[in-house]
XYZ file of C-alpha atoms in Angstrom:
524
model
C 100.429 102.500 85.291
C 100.158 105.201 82.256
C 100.439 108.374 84.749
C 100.911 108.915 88.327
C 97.638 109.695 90.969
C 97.380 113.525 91.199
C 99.079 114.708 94.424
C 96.554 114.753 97.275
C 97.380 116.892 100.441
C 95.992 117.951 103.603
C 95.886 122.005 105.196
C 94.611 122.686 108.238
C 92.989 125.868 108.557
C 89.633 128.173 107.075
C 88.511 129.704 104.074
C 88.758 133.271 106.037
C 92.080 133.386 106.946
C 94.317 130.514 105.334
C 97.180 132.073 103.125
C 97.144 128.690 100.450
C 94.764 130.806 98.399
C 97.340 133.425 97.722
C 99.627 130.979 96.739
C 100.687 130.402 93.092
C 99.742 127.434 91.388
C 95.932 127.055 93.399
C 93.658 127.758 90.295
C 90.475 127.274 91.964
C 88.776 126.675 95.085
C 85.918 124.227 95.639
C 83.021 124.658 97.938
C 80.259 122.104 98.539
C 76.724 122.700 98.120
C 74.009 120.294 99.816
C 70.389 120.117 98.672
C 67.471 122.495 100.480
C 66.343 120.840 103.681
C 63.095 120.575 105.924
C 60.929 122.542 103.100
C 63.715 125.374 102.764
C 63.779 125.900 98.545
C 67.400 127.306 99.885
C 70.850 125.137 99.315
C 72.615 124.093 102.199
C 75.786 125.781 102.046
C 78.398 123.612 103.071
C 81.703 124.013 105.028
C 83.370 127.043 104.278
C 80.502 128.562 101.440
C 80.137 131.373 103.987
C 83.489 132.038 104.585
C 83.787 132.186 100.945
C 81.059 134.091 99.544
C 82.695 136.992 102.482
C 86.231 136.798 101.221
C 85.553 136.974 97.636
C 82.982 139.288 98.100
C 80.064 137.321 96.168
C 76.870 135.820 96.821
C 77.396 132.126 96.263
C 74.305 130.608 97.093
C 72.386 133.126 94.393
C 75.837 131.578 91.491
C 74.013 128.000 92.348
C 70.655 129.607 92.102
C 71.314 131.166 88.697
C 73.342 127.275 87.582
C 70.017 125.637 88.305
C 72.057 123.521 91.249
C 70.269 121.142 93.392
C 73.010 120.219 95.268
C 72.560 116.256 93.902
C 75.844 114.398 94.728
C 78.126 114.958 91.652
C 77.200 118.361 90.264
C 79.955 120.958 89.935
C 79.503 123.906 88.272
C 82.424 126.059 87.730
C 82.709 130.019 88.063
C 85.178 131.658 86.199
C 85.379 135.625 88.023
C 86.586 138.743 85.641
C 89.933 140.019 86.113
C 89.698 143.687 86.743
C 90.490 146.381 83.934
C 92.641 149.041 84.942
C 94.711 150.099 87.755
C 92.044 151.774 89.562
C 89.953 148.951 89.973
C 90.588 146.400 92.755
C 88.347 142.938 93.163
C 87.620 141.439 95.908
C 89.369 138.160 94.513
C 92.187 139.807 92.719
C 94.377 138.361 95.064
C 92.613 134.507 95.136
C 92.314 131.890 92.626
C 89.323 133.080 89.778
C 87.646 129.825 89.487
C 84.934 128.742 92.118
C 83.830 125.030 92.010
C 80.342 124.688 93.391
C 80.091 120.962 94.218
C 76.936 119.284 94.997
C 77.378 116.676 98.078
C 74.083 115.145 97.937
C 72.902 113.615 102.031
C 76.640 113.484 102.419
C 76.580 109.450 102.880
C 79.650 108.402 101.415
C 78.577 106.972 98.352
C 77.275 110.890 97.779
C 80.991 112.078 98.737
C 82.188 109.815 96.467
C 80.396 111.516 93.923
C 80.956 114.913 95.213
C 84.673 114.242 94.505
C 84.398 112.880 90.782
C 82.899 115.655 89.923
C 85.328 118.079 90.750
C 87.700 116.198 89.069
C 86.652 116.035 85.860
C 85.380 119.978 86.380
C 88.560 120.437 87.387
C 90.949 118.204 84.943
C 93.696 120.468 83.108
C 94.074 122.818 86.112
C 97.002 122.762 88.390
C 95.624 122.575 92.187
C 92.344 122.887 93.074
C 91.213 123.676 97.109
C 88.417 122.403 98.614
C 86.844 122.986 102.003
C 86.177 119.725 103.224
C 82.326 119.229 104.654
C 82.591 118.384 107.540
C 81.347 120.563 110.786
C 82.940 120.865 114.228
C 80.379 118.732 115.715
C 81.345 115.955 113.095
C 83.712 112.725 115.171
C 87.170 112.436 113.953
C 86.182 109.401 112.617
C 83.435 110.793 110.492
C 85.757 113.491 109.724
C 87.956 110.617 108.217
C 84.902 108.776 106.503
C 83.823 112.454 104.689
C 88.041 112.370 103.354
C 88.427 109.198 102.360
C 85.164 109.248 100.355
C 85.805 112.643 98.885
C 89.178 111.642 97.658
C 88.105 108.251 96.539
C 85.784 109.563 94.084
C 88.646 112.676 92.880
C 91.205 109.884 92.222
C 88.751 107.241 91.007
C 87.843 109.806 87.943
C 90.920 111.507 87.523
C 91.819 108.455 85.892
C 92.961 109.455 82.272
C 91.525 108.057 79.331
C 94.074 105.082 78.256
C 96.104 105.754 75.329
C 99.370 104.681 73.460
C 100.015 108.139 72.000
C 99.735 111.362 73.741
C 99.820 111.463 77.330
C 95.923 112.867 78.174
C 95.425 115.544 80.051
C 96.059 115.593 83.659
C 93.534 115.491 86.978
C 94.622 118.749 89.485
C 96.396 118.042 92.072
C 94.102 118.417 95.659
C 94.235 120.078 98.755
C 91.768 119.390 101.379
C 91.291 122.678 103.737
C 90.231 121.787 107.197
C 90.760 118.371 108.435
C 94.134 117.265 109.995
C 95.248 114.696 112.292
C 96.640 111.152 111.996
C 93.093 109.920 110.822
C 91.989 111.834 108.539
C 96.052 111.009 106.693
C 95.210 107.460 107.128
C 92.076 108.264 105.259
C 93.813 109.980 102.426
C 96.548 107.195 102.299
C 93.793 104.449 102.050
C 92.097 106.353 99.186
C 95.061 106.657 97.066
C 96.057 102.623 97.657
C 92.437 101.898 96.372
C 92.690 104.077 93.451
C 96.460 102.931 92.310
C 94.785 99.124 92.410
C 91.707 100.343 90.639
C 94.018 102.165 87.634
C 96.018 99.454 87.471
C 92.731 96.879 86.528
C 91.657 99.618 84.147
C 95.645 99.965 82.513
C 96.018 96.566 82.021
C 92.360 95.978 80.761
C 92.926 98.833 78.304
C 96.326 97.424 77.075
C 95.590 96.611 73.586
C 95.906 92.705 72.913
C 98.761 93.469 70.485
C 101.278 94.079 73.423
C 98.866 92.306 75.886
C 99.845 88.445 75.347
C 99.605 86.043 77.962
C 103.390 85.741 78.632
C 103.235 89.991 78.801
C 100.346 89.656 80.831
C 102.740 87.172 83.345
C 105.512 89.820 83.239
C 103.568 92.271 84.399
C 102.609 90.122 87.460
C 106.099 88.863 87.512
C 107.777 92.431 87.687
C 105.384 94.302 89.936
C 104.764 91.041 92.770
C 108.599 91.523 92.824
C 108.607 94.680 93.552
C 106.251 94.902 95.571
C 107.905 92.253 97.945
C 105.237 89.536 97.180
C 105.803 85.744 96.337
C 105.374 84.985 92.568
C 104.860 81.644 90.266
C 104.493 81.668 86.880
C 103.926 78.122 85.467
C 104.656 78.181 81.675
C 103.302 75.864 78.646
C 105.985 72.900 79.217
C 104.559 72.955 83.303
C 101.026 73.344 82.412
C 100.945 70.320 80.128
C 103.244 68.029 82.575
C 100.752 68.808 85.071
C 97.522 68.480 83.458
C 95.896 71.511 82.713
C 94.006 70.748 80.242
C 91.495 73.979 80.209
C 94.211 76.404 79.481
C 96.152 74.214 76.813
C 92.816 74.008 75.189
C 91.595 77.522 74.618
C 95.202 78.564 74.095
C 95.815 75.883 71.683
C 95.163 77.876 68.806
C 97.135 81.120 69.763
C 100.797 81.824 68.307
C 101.130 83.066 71.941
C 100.989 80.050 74.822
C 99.279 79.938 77.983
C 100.124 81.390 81.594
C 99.072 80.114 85.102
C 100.082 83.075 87.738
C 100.297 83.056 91.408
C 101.226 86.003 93.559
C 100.498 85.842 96.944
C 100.965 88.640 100.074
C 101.617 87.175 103.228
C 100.394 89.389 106.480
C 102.261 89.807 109.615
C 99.611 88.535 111.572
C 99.800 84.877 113.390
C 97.418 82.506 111.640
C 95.733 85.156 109.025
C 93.326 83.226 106.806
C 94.222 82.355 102.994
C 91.754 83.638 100.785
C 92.731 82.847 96.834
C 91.222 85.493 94.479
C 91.153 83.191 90.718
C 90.896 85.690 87.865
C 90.075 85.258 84.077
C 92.436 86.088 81.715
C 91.625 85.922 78.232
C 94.201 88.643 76.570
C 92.076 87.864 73.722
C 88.638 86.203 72.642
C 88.074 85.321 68.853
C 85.752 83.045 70.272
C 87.803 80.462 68.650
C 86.265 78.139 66.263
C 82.655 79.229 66.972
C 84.461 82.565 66.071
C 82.403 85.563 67.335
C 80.862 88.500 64.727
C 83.275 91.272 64.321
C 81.172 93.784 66.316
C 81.134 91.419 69.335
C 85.011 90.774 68.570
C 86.266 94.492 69.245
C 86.033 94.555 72.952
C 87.377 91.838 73.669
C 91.220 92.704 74.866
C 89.268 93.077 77.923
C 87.693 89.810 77.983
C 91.172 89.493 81.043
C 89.320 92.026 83.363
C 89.037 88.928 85.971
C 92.755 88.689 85.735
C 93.287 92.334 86.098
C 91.005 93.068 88.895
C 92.651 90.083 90.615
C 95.959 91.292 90.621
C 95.384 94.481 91.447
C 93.885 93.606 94.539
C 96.280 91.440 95.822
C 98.946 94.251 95.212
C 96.157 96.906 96.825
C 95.821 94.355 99.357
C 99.619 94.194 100.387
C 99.801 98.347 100.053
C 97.171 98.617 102.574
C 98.366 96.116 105.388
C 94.897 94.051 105.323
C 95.042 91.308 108.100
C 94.610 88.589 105.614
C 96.386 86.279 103.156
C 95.747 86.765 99.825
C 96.595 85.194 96.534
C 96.018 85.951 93.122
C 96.043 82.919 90.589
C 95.583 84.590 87.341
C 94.789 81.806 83.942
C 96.198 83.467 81.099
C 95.333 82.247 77.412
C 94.430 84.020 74.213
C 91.480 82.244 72.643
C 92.313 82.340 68.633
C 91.876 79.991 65.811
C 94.603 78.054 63.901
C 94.720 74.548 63.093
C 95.346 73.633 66.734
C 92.379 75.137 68.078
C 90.306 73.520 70.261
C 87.002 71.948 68.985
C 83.714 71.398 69.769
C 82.968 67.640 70.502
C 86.397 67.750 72.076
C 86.417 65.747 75.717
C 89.288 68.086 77.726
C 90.558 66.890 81.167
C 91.207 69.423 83.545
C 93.812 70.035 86.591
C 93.108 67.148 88.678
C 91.056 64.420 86.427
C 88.027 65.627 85.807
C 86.357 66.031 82.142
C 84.499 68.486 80.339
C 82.626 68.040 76.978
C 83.162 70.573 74.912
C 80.292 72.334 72.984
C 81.243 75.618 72.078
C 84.596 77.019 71.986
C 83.466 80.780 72.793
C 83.067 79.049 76.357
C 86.728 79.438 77.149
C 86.192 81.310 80.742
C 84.893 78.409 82.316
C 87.500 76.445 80.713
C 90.528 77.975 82.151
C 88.643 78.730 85.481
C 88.170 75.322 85.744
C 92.102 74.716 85.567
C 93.171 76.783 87.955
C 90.474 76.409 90.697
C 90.813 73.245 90.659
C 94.492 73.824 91.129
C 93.534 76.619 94.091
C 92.299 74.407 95.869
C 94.600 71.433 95.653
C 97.512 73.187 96.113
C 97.488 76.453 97.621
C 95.234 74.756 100.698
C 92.810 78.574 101.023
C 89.775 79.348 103.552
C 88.140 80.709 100.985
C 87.821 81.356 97.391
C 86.663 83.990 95.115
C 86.802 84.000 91.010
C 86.096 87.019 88.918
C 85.681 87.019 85.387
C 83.842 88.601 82.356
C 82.278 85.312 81.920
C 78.605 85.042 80.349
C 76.396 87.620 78.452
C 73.564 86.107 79.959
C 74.423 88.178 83.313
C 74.560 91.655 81.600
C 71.759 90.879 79.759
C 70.101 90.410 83.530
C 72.076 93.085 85.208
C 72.768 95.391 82.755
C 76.644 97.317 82.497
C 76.446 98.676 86.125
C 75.675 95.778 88.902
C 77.896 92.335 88.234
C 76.433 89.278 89.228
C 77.387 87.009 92.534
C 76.562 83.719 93.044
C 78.126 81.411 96.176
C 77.476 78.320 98.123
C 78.157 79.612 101.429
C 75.208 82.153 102.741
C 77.689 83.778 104.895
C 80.463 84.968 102.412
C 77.473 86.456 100.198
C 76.297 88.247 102.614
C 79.684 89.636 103.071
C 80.852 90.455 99.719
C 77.315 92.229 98.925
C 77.862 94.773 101.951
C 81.429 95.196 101.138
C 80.165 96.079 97.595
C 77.840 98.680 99.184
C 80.209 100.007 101.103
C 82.802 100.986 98.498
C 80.557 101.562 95.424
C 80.599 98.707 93.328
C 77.464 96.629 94.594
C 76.952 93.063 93.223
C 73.583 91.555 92.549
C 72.698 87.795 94.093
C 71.423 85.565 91.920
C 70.770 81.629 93.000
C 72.895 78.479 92.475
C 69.518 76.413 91.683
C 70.281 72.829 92.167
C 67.262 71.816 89.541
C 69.536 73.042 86.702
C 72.662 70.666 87.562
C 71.233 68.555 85.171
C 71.789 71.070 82.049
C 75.431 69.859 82.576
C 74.793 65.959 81.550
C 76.931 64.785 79.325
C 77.370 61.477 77.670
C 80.953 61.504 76.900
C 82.283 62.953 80.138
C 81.886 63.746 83.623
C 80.110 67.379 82.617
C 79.270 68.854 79.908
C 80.732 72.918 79.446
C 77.470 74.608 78.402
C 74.160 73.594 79.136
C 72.328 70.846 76.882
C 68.848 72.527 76.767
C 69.825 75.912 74.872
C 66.448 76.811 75.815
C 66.365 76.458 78.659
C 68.288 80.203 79.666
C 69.946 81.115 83.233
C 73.377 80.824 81.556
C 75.041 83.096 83.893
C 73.512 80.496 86.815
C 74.544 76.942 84.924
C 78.075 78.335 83.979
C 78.085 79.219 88.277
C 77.185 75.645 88.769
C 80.006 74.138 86.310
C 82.602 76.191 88.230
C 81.777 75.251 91.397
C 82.161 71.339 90.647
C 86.099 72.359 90.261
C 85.900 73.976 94.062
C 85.042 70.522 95.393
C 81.725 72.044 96.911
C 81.118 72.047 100.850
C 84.946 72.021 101.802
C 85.528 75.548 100.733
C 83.348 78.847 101.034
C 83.473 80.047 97.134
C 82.036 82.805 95.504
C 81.714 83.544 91.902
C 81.706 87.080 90.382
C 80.310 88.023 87.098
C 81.806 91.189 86.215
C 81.073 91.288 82.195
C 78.447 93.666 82.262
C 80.024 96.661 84.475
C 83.764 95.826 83.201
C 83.182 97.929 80.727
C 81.331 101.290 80.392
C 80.083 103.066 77.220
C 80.274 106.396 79.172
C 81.608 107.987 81.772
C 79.765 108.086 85.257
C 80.502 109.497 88.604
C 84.016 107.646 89.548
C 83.453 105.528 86.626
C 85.761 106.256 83.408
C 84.836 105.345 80.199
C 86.312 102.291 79.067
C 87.323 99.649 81.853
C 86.381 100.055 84.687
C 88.567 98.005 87.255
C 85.133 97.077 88.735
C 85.569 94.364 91.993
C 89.031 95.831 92.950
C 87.345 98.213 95.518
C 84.800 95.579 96.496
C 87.478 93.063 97.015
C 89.640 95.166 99.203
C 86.723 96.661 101.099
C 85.608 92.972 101.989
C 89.664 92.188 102.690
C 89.910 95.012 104.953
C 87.365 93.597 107.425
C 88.855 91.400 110.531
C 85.775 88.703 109.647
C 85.380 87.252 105.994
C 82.780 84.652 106.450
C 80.876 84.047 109.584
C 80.551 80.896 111.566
């Protein structure tokens, strides 16, 4: 990754009396704010505002009064106290950090902690350490306890995330203390946190890597290096393999790139007897010209993150393997830079795929489904999985339906949607369900081949739904639960947003791993 998490920590111990705030390098101290409750126009103060306002001497709740808070999840609003003038004078806070953080924590669910914590980290970014009374009360279980720190640190680490860059280093996130919570829990909270935000910066890294260092053999090394050190098994099947064994897709779309195709396979394997194999295919287009049917330039310029599939699917098998989840997981990433040259791929081309299978080729700025094709079909054959998942930034039709925030799942197996939309919920990246209709097979006719790539009644629209139903021929349907998720509107943001950065996103890491953390993945 470009930088390190900041350092998170836990102290046991109150506002009142704890010594930390004496100590040098704590530049501020957070408190959280809820909003006014049963008709009250009052804030809720939250754990440790009391303690606070009394040992700095200063009425806190009239500070969020004046700020306009209403303790919505995400607001922070920062107080910066006077230092005294002369020797005479002595402040109440002379002695404590001079910046108060008042954080709004929404209901306190944990999406609203979540929150809660991005925004002190982007109020805070710059400083050294930053204290925070965590909000929780005595009366909370020390498994909510753990809930309230794992969310609040998610959503610090998930938006301390710097802005990507090649030249000088941006500036830093604090480093955290949490005041109050201790125990073996509440550190396995913390520890969880940070393993889903190093997989989550490392999607958004390698997404951000411009496509002038991110080639599809650079791409491999990347999976090559960090599987290894990681302790995970690793294949990388290179242009000589992928044309003696028939992958078709990928030689296609990379045909026309100075830079030759990847396949990638890294796979964790659990200690636990008989763990099921679930195979996570991502899409990895280092770059999309759109090849022939070349793309306008304004479409062109985000495209060096047109491999988000490929990213997110990495990262989570290496989040998956960090965090001990009970199940086997493998990444198959299909690596190709879609460029023109005079090998390009064309359209009218007939390509056969891993496995037999052909594909009529209409338009060239189809590539996703192309390699997808490849190396699902290759999944399945050969890695022998329970179940299957591919991500990929794969149609605009879904972001014009979704928009850049929800990404779009479609799956043949009732069960497995149901479970990947609740792990979505969960950790803050919820998916959208949209139908596999069976009355638009026929959009993928062709004459000249056993399917056609995009559909032959332009239109006739659902393209996010017909390029579902051309993947899931290559899953050999009814034999393996499959899912399909369509990340390419909220792979990207235009802004920064609660734990979202600007930029990429890494957006289906946390889902993933939330849904891989979970004894059951599909029912029945």
């Amino acid at each position: 990754m470009a930088s390190a998490l900041p350092k998170v920590t836990l102290a046991a111990g109150e506002v009142a009396s704890t010594p930390l705030l004496a100590s040098a390098g704590v530049d501020a101290l957070a408190v959280p704010v809820g909003p006014p409750t049963d008709g009250d126009d009052a804030l809720t103060p939250g754990a440790g505002a009391a303690q606070a306002a009394a040992r700095y001497g200063i009425d806190l709740a009239g500070l969020a009064e004046r700020a306009k808070m209403t303790g919505e999840a995400g607001q922070a609003h920062v107080v910066d106290l006077p230092d005294a003038v002369g020797s005479a004078v002595h402040l109440p806070w002379q002695d404590l950090p001079a910046r108060l953080v008042l954080v709004g924590t929404g209901a306190g669910t944990s999406g609203d902690l979540r929150r809660a914590g991005a925004g002190l980290a982007r109020a805070t970014r710059g400083l050294d350490q930053v204290v925070m009374t965590v909000a929780t009360t005595a009366a909370d279980s020390a498994s909510r306890a753990a809930e309230v720190v794992r969310a609040l640190v998610e959503g610090y680490l998930l938006a301390a995330y710097p802005p990507f860059t090649v030249t000088t280093p941006a500036q830093p996130a604090a480093g955290l203390v949490l005041l109050g919570p201790d125990g073996t829990r509440a550190e396995a909270a913390v520890t969880a946190a940070q393993g889903i935000a190093e997989a989550t910066w490392l999607a958004r890294d390698l997404t951000a890597t411009p496509a002038s260092t991110k080639t599809p053999a650079w791409l491999a090394q990347q999976a090559l290096r960090r599987a290894k050190a990681a302790g995970l098994q690793v294949e990388v099947l290179g242009p000589r393999r992928l044309a003696a064994e028939g992958f078709g897709g990928l030689l296609a779309v990379g045909g026309g790139s100075a830079s030759p195709p990847r396949l990638v396979r890294v796979t964790y394997v659990p200690q636990v007897t008989h763990a099921r194999h679930v195979v996570i295919v991502g899409k990895g287009i280092t770059f999309d010209t759109g090849g022939l049917c070349i793309k306008p330039r304004e479409a062109m310029v985000t495209m060096k993150t047109d491999m988000a599939g490929a990213g997110v699917a990495l990262a989570t098998v290496l989040g998956a393997a960090a965090l001990g989840v009970p199940h086997r997981v493998s990444a198959v990433l299909a690596c190709a830079e879609n460029h023109v040259g005079g090998s390009s791929y064309r359209p009218g081309d007939v390509v056969t795929i891993h496995g037999g299978r052909t594909v009529e080729v209409v338009n060239t700025d189809a590539e996703g489904r192309m390699v997808l094709a490849d190396a699902l079909d290759w999944a399945v054959t050969t890695l022998a999985p329970d179940v299957v998942v591919d991500v990929a930034t794969l149609t605009g039709a879904a972001k014009v339906a979704l928009g850049t925030t929800t990404g779009a799942l479609l799956s043949d197996d009732d069960d497995l949607a149901a479970a990947l939309l609740a792990a979505g919920d969960a950790a803050g990246e919820p998916p959208w369900p949209l139908p596999l209709v069976e009355g638009y097979g026929p959009y993928l006719d062709s004459a000249v081949a056993d399917v056609r790539q995009v559909s032959n009644d332009e239109r006739a629209g659902a393209g996010a739904i017909v390029a579902a139903l051309l993947l899931r021929q290559f899953v050999r349907p009814g034999r393996v639960p499959w899912a399909h998720l369509d990340i390419a509107g909220p792979a990207r943001s235009a802004a920064a947003r609660h734990e979202v950065p600007e930029g990429s996103t890494g957006f289906g890491v946390r889902l993933l791993l939330a849904w891989l953390s979970t004894p059951v993945l599909v029912e029945g």
